[in-house]
Structures are given as C-alpha cells and as structure tokens.
C-alpha cells in the first residue's frame, strides 16, 4: 500500500490517497470515541450511574488524552514516529473491547482511559502526516482529516442506536474490529510518511514570523477559543440525549438521532471551514464561527422538537467551521511544531472540555438537566 500511495500521489499538490486513508482512519478512531458518550444512557441504566459518574467518565477519557497529547506532540516534533499511528489505534481497540465486557464502573473508567490514550497517540502524528501530504493546501488537508473525525463522532450515536441498544453492550466488541483494520491501514501510512520524513529533514527549517512573546500570546488566545468550543461540544455530546429525553420524552434511539444531527453539522462545518479558509483566510472564518453561532445557542433550550433539530445542525456546522482554520493558523505561527500544536488543540483544549462536562454532570444531579442547558 505504501508503494501504491507513493506511485499514485503526484510529486506536487495534495496526495489524496494518503489524506483519504488518514481521514477514514480518523473516522474509525473517533467512532470508537463517540461510542463512549453515545452509550451513556445504556450504561446509566445498566450500572445505575449518576450524572456525576457520567461526567467522570467523560473526564477520564478527555483528560487522559489532554495530558498525553501535548507531550506526544513535543516528542514527535523532535523524533517523528509515523509508525506509532497504528499503536494509537490499537489502544482505542483495547478501550472499546474493555467497555464491551466491563463488569463494574471502575472497569468502565479504565476503558474510557484507554480510548483517551489511543487519541493521544493518534492525533499529533496523524496531523503532521496530513500536513506533509497537503501539497500546500493546508486548510483543505486539515479539513479532510478532521472530516473523518467528525464523521466518526456523528456515526457513533447511530451505531449505538441501531446496534448497541437493541443487541446489547457486547456488540461493541464486534465494532472494535474496525479499529484493527484501521491499525493495519495506519501502519502502511506510517511507512509512506517515514519515506518522506528524511527528505523533509534535509530542508532548512522556517523561521518564526513573529517574536516569541507575540506568538505565545496568539497561541494562548487560539487555545482559549478552542477550549470554549470544546466546553460546548463535550457537554452536548455527554448530555444532549438526556436533555431531549427529559424535555420531549424521546426514546433513546430518537435522542441519538438528534445527537447525530448536531455531530453531522460539525462534520459539514469542518469540511467547509478549511476549504473556505484557504480562499478567504483563516481569520475571517474564525470570526464568523465565534459570532455567528451565538444566537442559535441561546435559542436552543427554548424551542420545539423540530426547531431543536434544525438549530442543533446549524450550531454544529458554525461551531466546527473555525477549527481547521485555528489549527492551520497556529501551525503557521510556529513552523516545525506541527505535533505540539496538534497536541495542544486536539489534546489539551479537548481535555478542558472534559472538565467542563464533569462539572456540568454534578450541576445536573443537583439542579436538573434542563437547568444545565439554560445555563
């Protein structure tokens, strides 16, 4: 496969086979992750969990990824290890397999943490390989890469609704086999990237375009923007189904289909954001995402079921449109630190969303799920 990739990819321009393979594997990786939050109603009923315990599971998954991803990115910036992509996918496989057979809540937490470890290993190095294969179209390449991830997040609730809920938790073990196939594909991508790494190392490094202080300030602002977006998305992923069940008396399957609308909107936004960002510049996309989503988020808790579905899709689309632009902008600020930037924005900021989700679980236990969504 590595030979085929090298032969079919043009010498200049995006190398679509590599990018497509990374996107599909990102989809598989994030299907494994989204299955965790998608089966929360099932786990809550089976293990008699509180909202606080649900939030702690999100915390265990996201903070594991948060703590490890910047460290992995820092190490791989100095010593690129593209073949580690397959190892990350294997960790996700082990985590989902653990969830399928867990006899108790502590083992569920262990499964969530294994999925977080898989995310920590996968994202920094795969983001670097996607940039290498971009042919200079960094926004489009980042969007295609992230489209797979957001598509995987959107598919998770559907798989949970139509396979896990009717067939039971053990079916997760069969779904985990997707990760084994992904691991094999990523091993071949790693071989391809290893061949490109030496050529890239021979080129002189780019100098930063701004002073170190201004770069640090800019990265901090971008990280705060990503954190606020992840506060919202992590909370929606964890509690939107419970809100819909509580407010509209939906079935678990119906609520997961609505969650799919939100996550599907995010997948569309990620793809459009990168393509548009390559044409008009990433900063304009970032401003649109920040300001454009506000009226829809304020309306969401106060409308009927049909309008909730429409708003969920629009919120996901606008909210996610800035993420490729933010990552590309940050990578351009710090040339040669692709792994660290990916670790910070896929990992640290993502983990902060997990903290918010855990805290909101405690609030939901005390004040009710409707109060959380109004807040």
Short mmCIF file of N, CA and C in Angstrom, two decimals, residues 85-165:
data_model
loop_
_atom_site.label_atom_id
_atom_site.label_comp_id
_atom_site.label_asym_id
_atom_site.label_seq_id
_atom_site.Cartn_x
_atom_site.Cartn_y
_atom_site.Cartn_z
N UNK A 85 1.23 5.57 14.69
CA UNK A 85 -0.20 5.72 14.40
C UNK A 85 -0.95 4.42 14.64
N UNK A 86 -0.35 3.31 14.20
CA UNK A 86 -1.02 2.01 14.36
C UNK A 86 -1.17 1.66 15.84
N UNK A 87 -0.19 2.05 16.66
CA UNK A 87 -0.25 1.76 18.10
C UNK A 87 -1.41 2.51 18.75
N UNK A 88 -1.60 3.77 18.36
CA UNK A 88 -2.71 4.54 18.91
C UNK A 88 -4.06 3.90 18.62
N UNK A 89 -4.21 3.40 17.40
CA UNK A 89 -5.48 2.76 17.04
C UNK A 89 -5.69 1.47 17.84
N UNK A 90 -4.61 0.75 18.11
CA UNK A 90 -4.73 -0.47 18.91
C UNK A 90 -5.18 -0.16 20.34
N UNK A 91 -4.73 0.97 20.88
CA UNK A 91 -5.18 1.36 22.23
C UNK A 91 -6.67 1.65 22.24
N UNK A 92 -7.17 2.31 21.19
CA UNK A 92 -8.62 2.55 21.10
C UNK A 92 -9.39 1.24 20.99
N UNK A 93 -8.84 0.31 20.22
CA UNK A 93 -9.45 -1.02 20.10
C UNK A 93 -9.57 -1.68 21.48
N UNK A 94 -8.48 -1.62 22.25
CA UNK A 94 -8.50 -2.23 23.59
C UNK A 94 -9.51 -1.54 24.49
N UNK A 95 -9.66 -0.21 24.35
CA UNK A 95 -10.61 0.51 25.19
C UNK A 95 -12.05 0.13 24.91
N UNK A 96 -12.42 0.06 23.64
CA UNK A 96 -13.80 -0.30 23.29
C UNK A 96 -14.09 -1.75 23.67
N UNK A 97 -13.10 -2.62 23.49
CA UNK A 97 -13.27 -4.01 23.89
C UNK A 97 -13.49 -4.11 25.39
N UNK A 98 -12.78 -3.29 26.17
CA UNK A 98 -12.96 -3.25 27.62
C UNK A 98 -14.37 -2.79 27.98
N UNK A 99 -14.86 -1.76 27.29
CA UNK A 99 -16.22 -1.27 27.55
C UNK A 99 -17.26 -2.36 27.27
N UNK A 100 -17.01 -3.18 26.26
CA UNK A 100 -18.00 -4.20 25.88
C UNK A 100 -18.15 -5.28 26.94
N UNK A 101 -17.09 -5.50 27.74
CA UNK A 101 -17.12 -6.60 28.71
C UNK A 101 -17.03 -6.14 30.16
N UNK A 102 -17.00 -4.83 30.40
CA UNK A 102 -16.76 -4.32 31.76
C UNK A 102 -17.83 -4.80 32.74
N UNK A 103 -17.41 -5.37 33.88
CA UNK A 103 -18.39 -5.84 34.86
C UNK A 103 -18.73 -4.78 35.91
N UNK A 104 -17.99 -3.66 35.94
CA UNK A 104 -18.18 -2.68 37.01
C UNK A 104 -17.80 -1.30 36.53
N UNK A 105 -18.16 -0.28 37.32
CA UNK A 105 -17.86 1.10 36.95
C UNK A 105 -16.37 1.38 36.86
N UNK A 106 -15.52 0.92 37.79
CA UNK A 106 -14.09 1.17 37.63
C UNK A 106 -13.50 0.63 36.33
N UNK A 107 -14.01 -0.51 35.86
CA UNK A 107 -13.51 -1.07 34.59
C UNK A 107 -14.00 -0.21 33.43
N UNK A 108 -15.21 0.36 33.54
CA UNK A 108 -15.67 1.31 32.53
C UNK A 108 -14.73 2.51 32.44
N UNK A 109 -14.31 3.00 33.61
CA UNK A 109 -13.35 4.12 33.62
C UNK A 109 -12.05 3.73 32.94
N UNK A 110 -11.60 2.49 33.17
CA UNK A 110 -10.36 2.01 32.53
C UNK A 110 -10.52 2.00 31.01
N UNK A 111 -11.66 1.53 30.53
CA UNK A 111 -11.91 1.52 29.09
C UNK A 111 -11.90 2.93 28.51
N UNK A 112 -12.52 3.87 29.23
CA UNK A 112 -12.54 5.26 28.78
C UNK A 112 -11.13 5.83 28.69
N UNK A 113 -10.29 5.48 29.66
CA UNK A 113 -8.91 5.99 29.67
C UNK A 113 -8.09 5.38 28.54
N UNK A 114 -8.31 4.12 28.22
CA UNK A 114 -7.59 3.50 27.09
C UNK A 114 -7.95 4.19 25.78
N UNK A 115 -9.22 4.54 25.62
CA UNK A 115 -9.63 5.27 24.42
C UNK A 115 -8.93 6.63 24.38
N UNK A 116 -8.80 7.27 25.55
CA UNK A 116 -8.09 8.55 25.62
C UNK A 116 -6.63 8.41 25.23
N UNK A 117 -5.99 7.32 25.67
CA UNK A 117 -4.59 7.08 25.30
C UNK A 117 -4.47 6.91 23.79
N UNK A 118 -5.40 6.16 23.19
CA UNK A 118 -5.39 5.99 21.75
C UNK A 118 -5.49 7.32 21.03
N UNK A 119 -6.35 8.20 21.52
CA UNK A 119 -6.50 9.53 20.92
C UNK A 119 -5.22 10.33 21.05
N UNK A 120 -4.57 10.23 22.21
CA UNK A 120 -3.34 10.99 22.46
C UNK A 120 -2.22 10.59 21.51
N UNK A 121 -2.12 9.32 21.20
CA UNK A 121 -1.06 8.83 20.31
C UNK A 121 -1.41 9.14 18.86
N UNK A 122 -2.68 9.01 18.51
CA UNK A 122 -3.08 9.12 17.11
C UNK A 122 -3.02 10.55 16.57
N UNK A 123 -3.57 11.52 17.29
CA UNK A 123 -3.82 12.83 16.71
C UNK A 123 -2.58 13.64 16.35
N UNK A 124 -1.58 13.78 17.22
CA UNK A 124 -0.44 14.63 16.83
C UNK A 124 0.29 14.14 15.59
N UNK A 125 0.57 12.84 15.52
CA UNK A 125 1.34 12.33 14.40
C UNK A 125 0.51 12.30 13.11
N UNK A 126 -0.77 12.00 13.22
CA UNK A 126 -1.61 11.97 12.03
C UNK A 126 -1.81 13.38 11.47
N UNK A 127 -1.89 14.38 12.34
CA UNK A 127 -2.00 15.75 11.87
C UNK A 127 -0.73 16.17 11.13
N UNK A 128 0.43 15.73 11.61
CA UNK A 128 1.68 16.02 10.92
C UNK A 128 1.72 15.38 9.53
N UNK A 129 1.30 14.12 9.46
CA UNK A 129 1.31 13.42 8.17
C UNK A 129 0.33 14.09 7.21
N UNK A 130 -0.84 14.53 7.71
CA UNK A 130 -1.80 15.23 6.86
C UNK A 130 -1.21 16.51 6.30
N UNK A 131 -0.46 17.24 7.10
CA UNK A 131 0.18 18.47 6.61
C UNK A 131 1.25 18.14 5.57
N UNK A 132 2.00 17.07 5.80
CA UNK A 132 3.01 16.65 4.83
C UNK A 132 2.38 16.31 3.49
N UNK A 133 1.19 15.71 3.51
CA UNK A 133 0.52 15.28 2.28
C UNK A 133 -0.34 16.37 1.65
N UNK A 134 -0.35 17.59 2.23
CA UNK A 134 -1.30 18.62 1.80
C UNK A 134 -0.93 19.29 0.49
N UNK A 135 0.34 19.23 0.10
CA UNK A 135 0.76 19.94 -1.11
C UNK A 135 0.56 21.44 -1.03
N UNK A 136 0.60 21.99 0.18
CA UNK A 136 0.43 23.44 0.37
C UNK A 136 -0.99 23.87 0.62
N UNK A 137 -1.97 23.01 0.39
CA UNK A 137 -3.38 23.35 0.67
C UNK A 137 -3.71 22.89 2.09
N UNK A 138 -3.14 23.64 3.04
CA UNK A 138 -3.16 23.20 4.43
C UNK A 138 -4.57 23.16 5.02
N UNK A 139 -5.38 24.17 4.69
CA UNK A 139 -6.74 24.19 5.22
C UNK A 139 -7.58 23.05 4.69
N UNK A 140 -7.49 22.80 3.39
CA UNK A 140 -8.26 21.71 2.79
C UNK A 140 -7.81 20.36 3.36
N UNK A 141 -6.50 20.17 3.48
CA UNK A 141 -5.98 18.91 4.03
C UNK A 141 -6.43 18.72 5.47
N UNK A 142 -6.35 19.80 6.28
CA UNK A 142 -6.78 19.71 7.67
C UNK A 142 -8.27 19.44 7.77
N UNK A 143 -9.05 20.04 6.86
CA UNK A 143 -10.49 19.80 6.86
C UNK A 143 -10.82 18.36 6.51
N UNK A 144 -10.15 17.83 5.49
CA UNK A 144 -10.41 16.45 5.08
C UNK A 144 -10.04 15.50 6.21
N UNK A 145 -8.92 15.77 6.87
CA UNK A 145 -8.51 14.95 8.01
C UNK A 145 -9.55 15.02 9.12
N UNK A 146 -9.99 16.24 9.45
CA UNK A 146 -10.95 16.40 10.54
C UNK A 146 -12.35 15.94 10.16
N UNK A 147 -12.66 15.98 8.85
CA UNK A 147 -13.96 15.48 8.40
C UNK A 147 -14.14 14.03 8.81
N UNK A 148 -13.08 13.24 8.67
CA UNK A 148 -13.16 11.85 9.11
C UNK A 148 -13.47 11.76 10.58
N UNK A 149 -12.81 12.60 11.40
CA UNK A 149 -13.05 12.57 12.83
C UNK A 149 -14.47 12.96 13.18
N UNK A 150 -14.95 14.07 12.59
CA UNK A 150 -16.31 14.50 12.89
C UNK A 150 -17.35 13.54 12.33
N UNK A 151 -17.05 12.94 11.17
CA UNK A 151 -17.95 11.91 10.66
C UNK A 151 -18.03 10.72 11.59
N UNK A 152 -16.90 10.34 12.16
CA UNK A 152 -16.88 9.25 13.13
C UNK A 152 -17.67 9.58 14.38
N UNK A 153 -17.55 10.84 14.84
CA UNK A 153 -18.32 11.26 16.01
C UNK A 153 -19.82 11.23 15.73
N UNK A 154 -20.19 11.58 14.49
CA UNK A 154 -21.60 11.56 14.13
C UNK A 154 -22.13 10.14 13.98
N UNK A 155 -21.29 9.21 13.48
CA UNK A 155 -21.73 7.84 13.28
C UNK A 155 -21.90 7.08 14.59
N UNK A 156 -21.14 7.46 15.60
CA UNK A 156 -21.20 6.74 16.88
C UNK A 156 -22.60 6.63 17.45
N UNK A 157 -23.35 7.75 17.55
CA UNK A 157 -24.72 7.64 18.08
C UNK A 157 -25.63 6.75 17.25
N UNK A 158 -25.46 6.76 15.91
CA UNK A 158 -26.29 5.90 15.06
C UNK A 158 -25.97 4.43 15.30
N UNK A 159 -24.67 4.11 15.39
CA UNK A 159 -24.30 2.73 15.67
C UNK A 159 -24.82 2.29 17.03
N UNK A 160 -24.75 3.23 18.00
CA UNK A 160 -25.28 2.90 19.32
C UNK A 160 -26.78 2.68 19.27
N UNK A 161 -27.49 3.55 18.52
CA UNK A 161 -28.96 3.49 18.48
C UNK A 161 -29.46 2.22 17.82
N UNK A 162 -28.82 1.82 16.72
CA UNK A 162 -29.37 0.74 15.91
C UNK A 162 -28.64 -0.60 16.05
N UNK A 163 -27.52 -0.60 16.78
CA UNK A 163 -26.82 -1.86 17.03
C UNK A 163 -26.65 -2.14 18.52
N UNK A 164 -26.06 -1.18 19.26
CA UNK A 164 -25.73 -1.44 20.66
C UNK A 164 -26.99 -1.50 21.52
N UNK A 165 -27.92 -0.54 21.32
CA UNK A 165 -29.13 -0.53 22.16
C UNK A 165 -29.97 -1.79 21.94
#
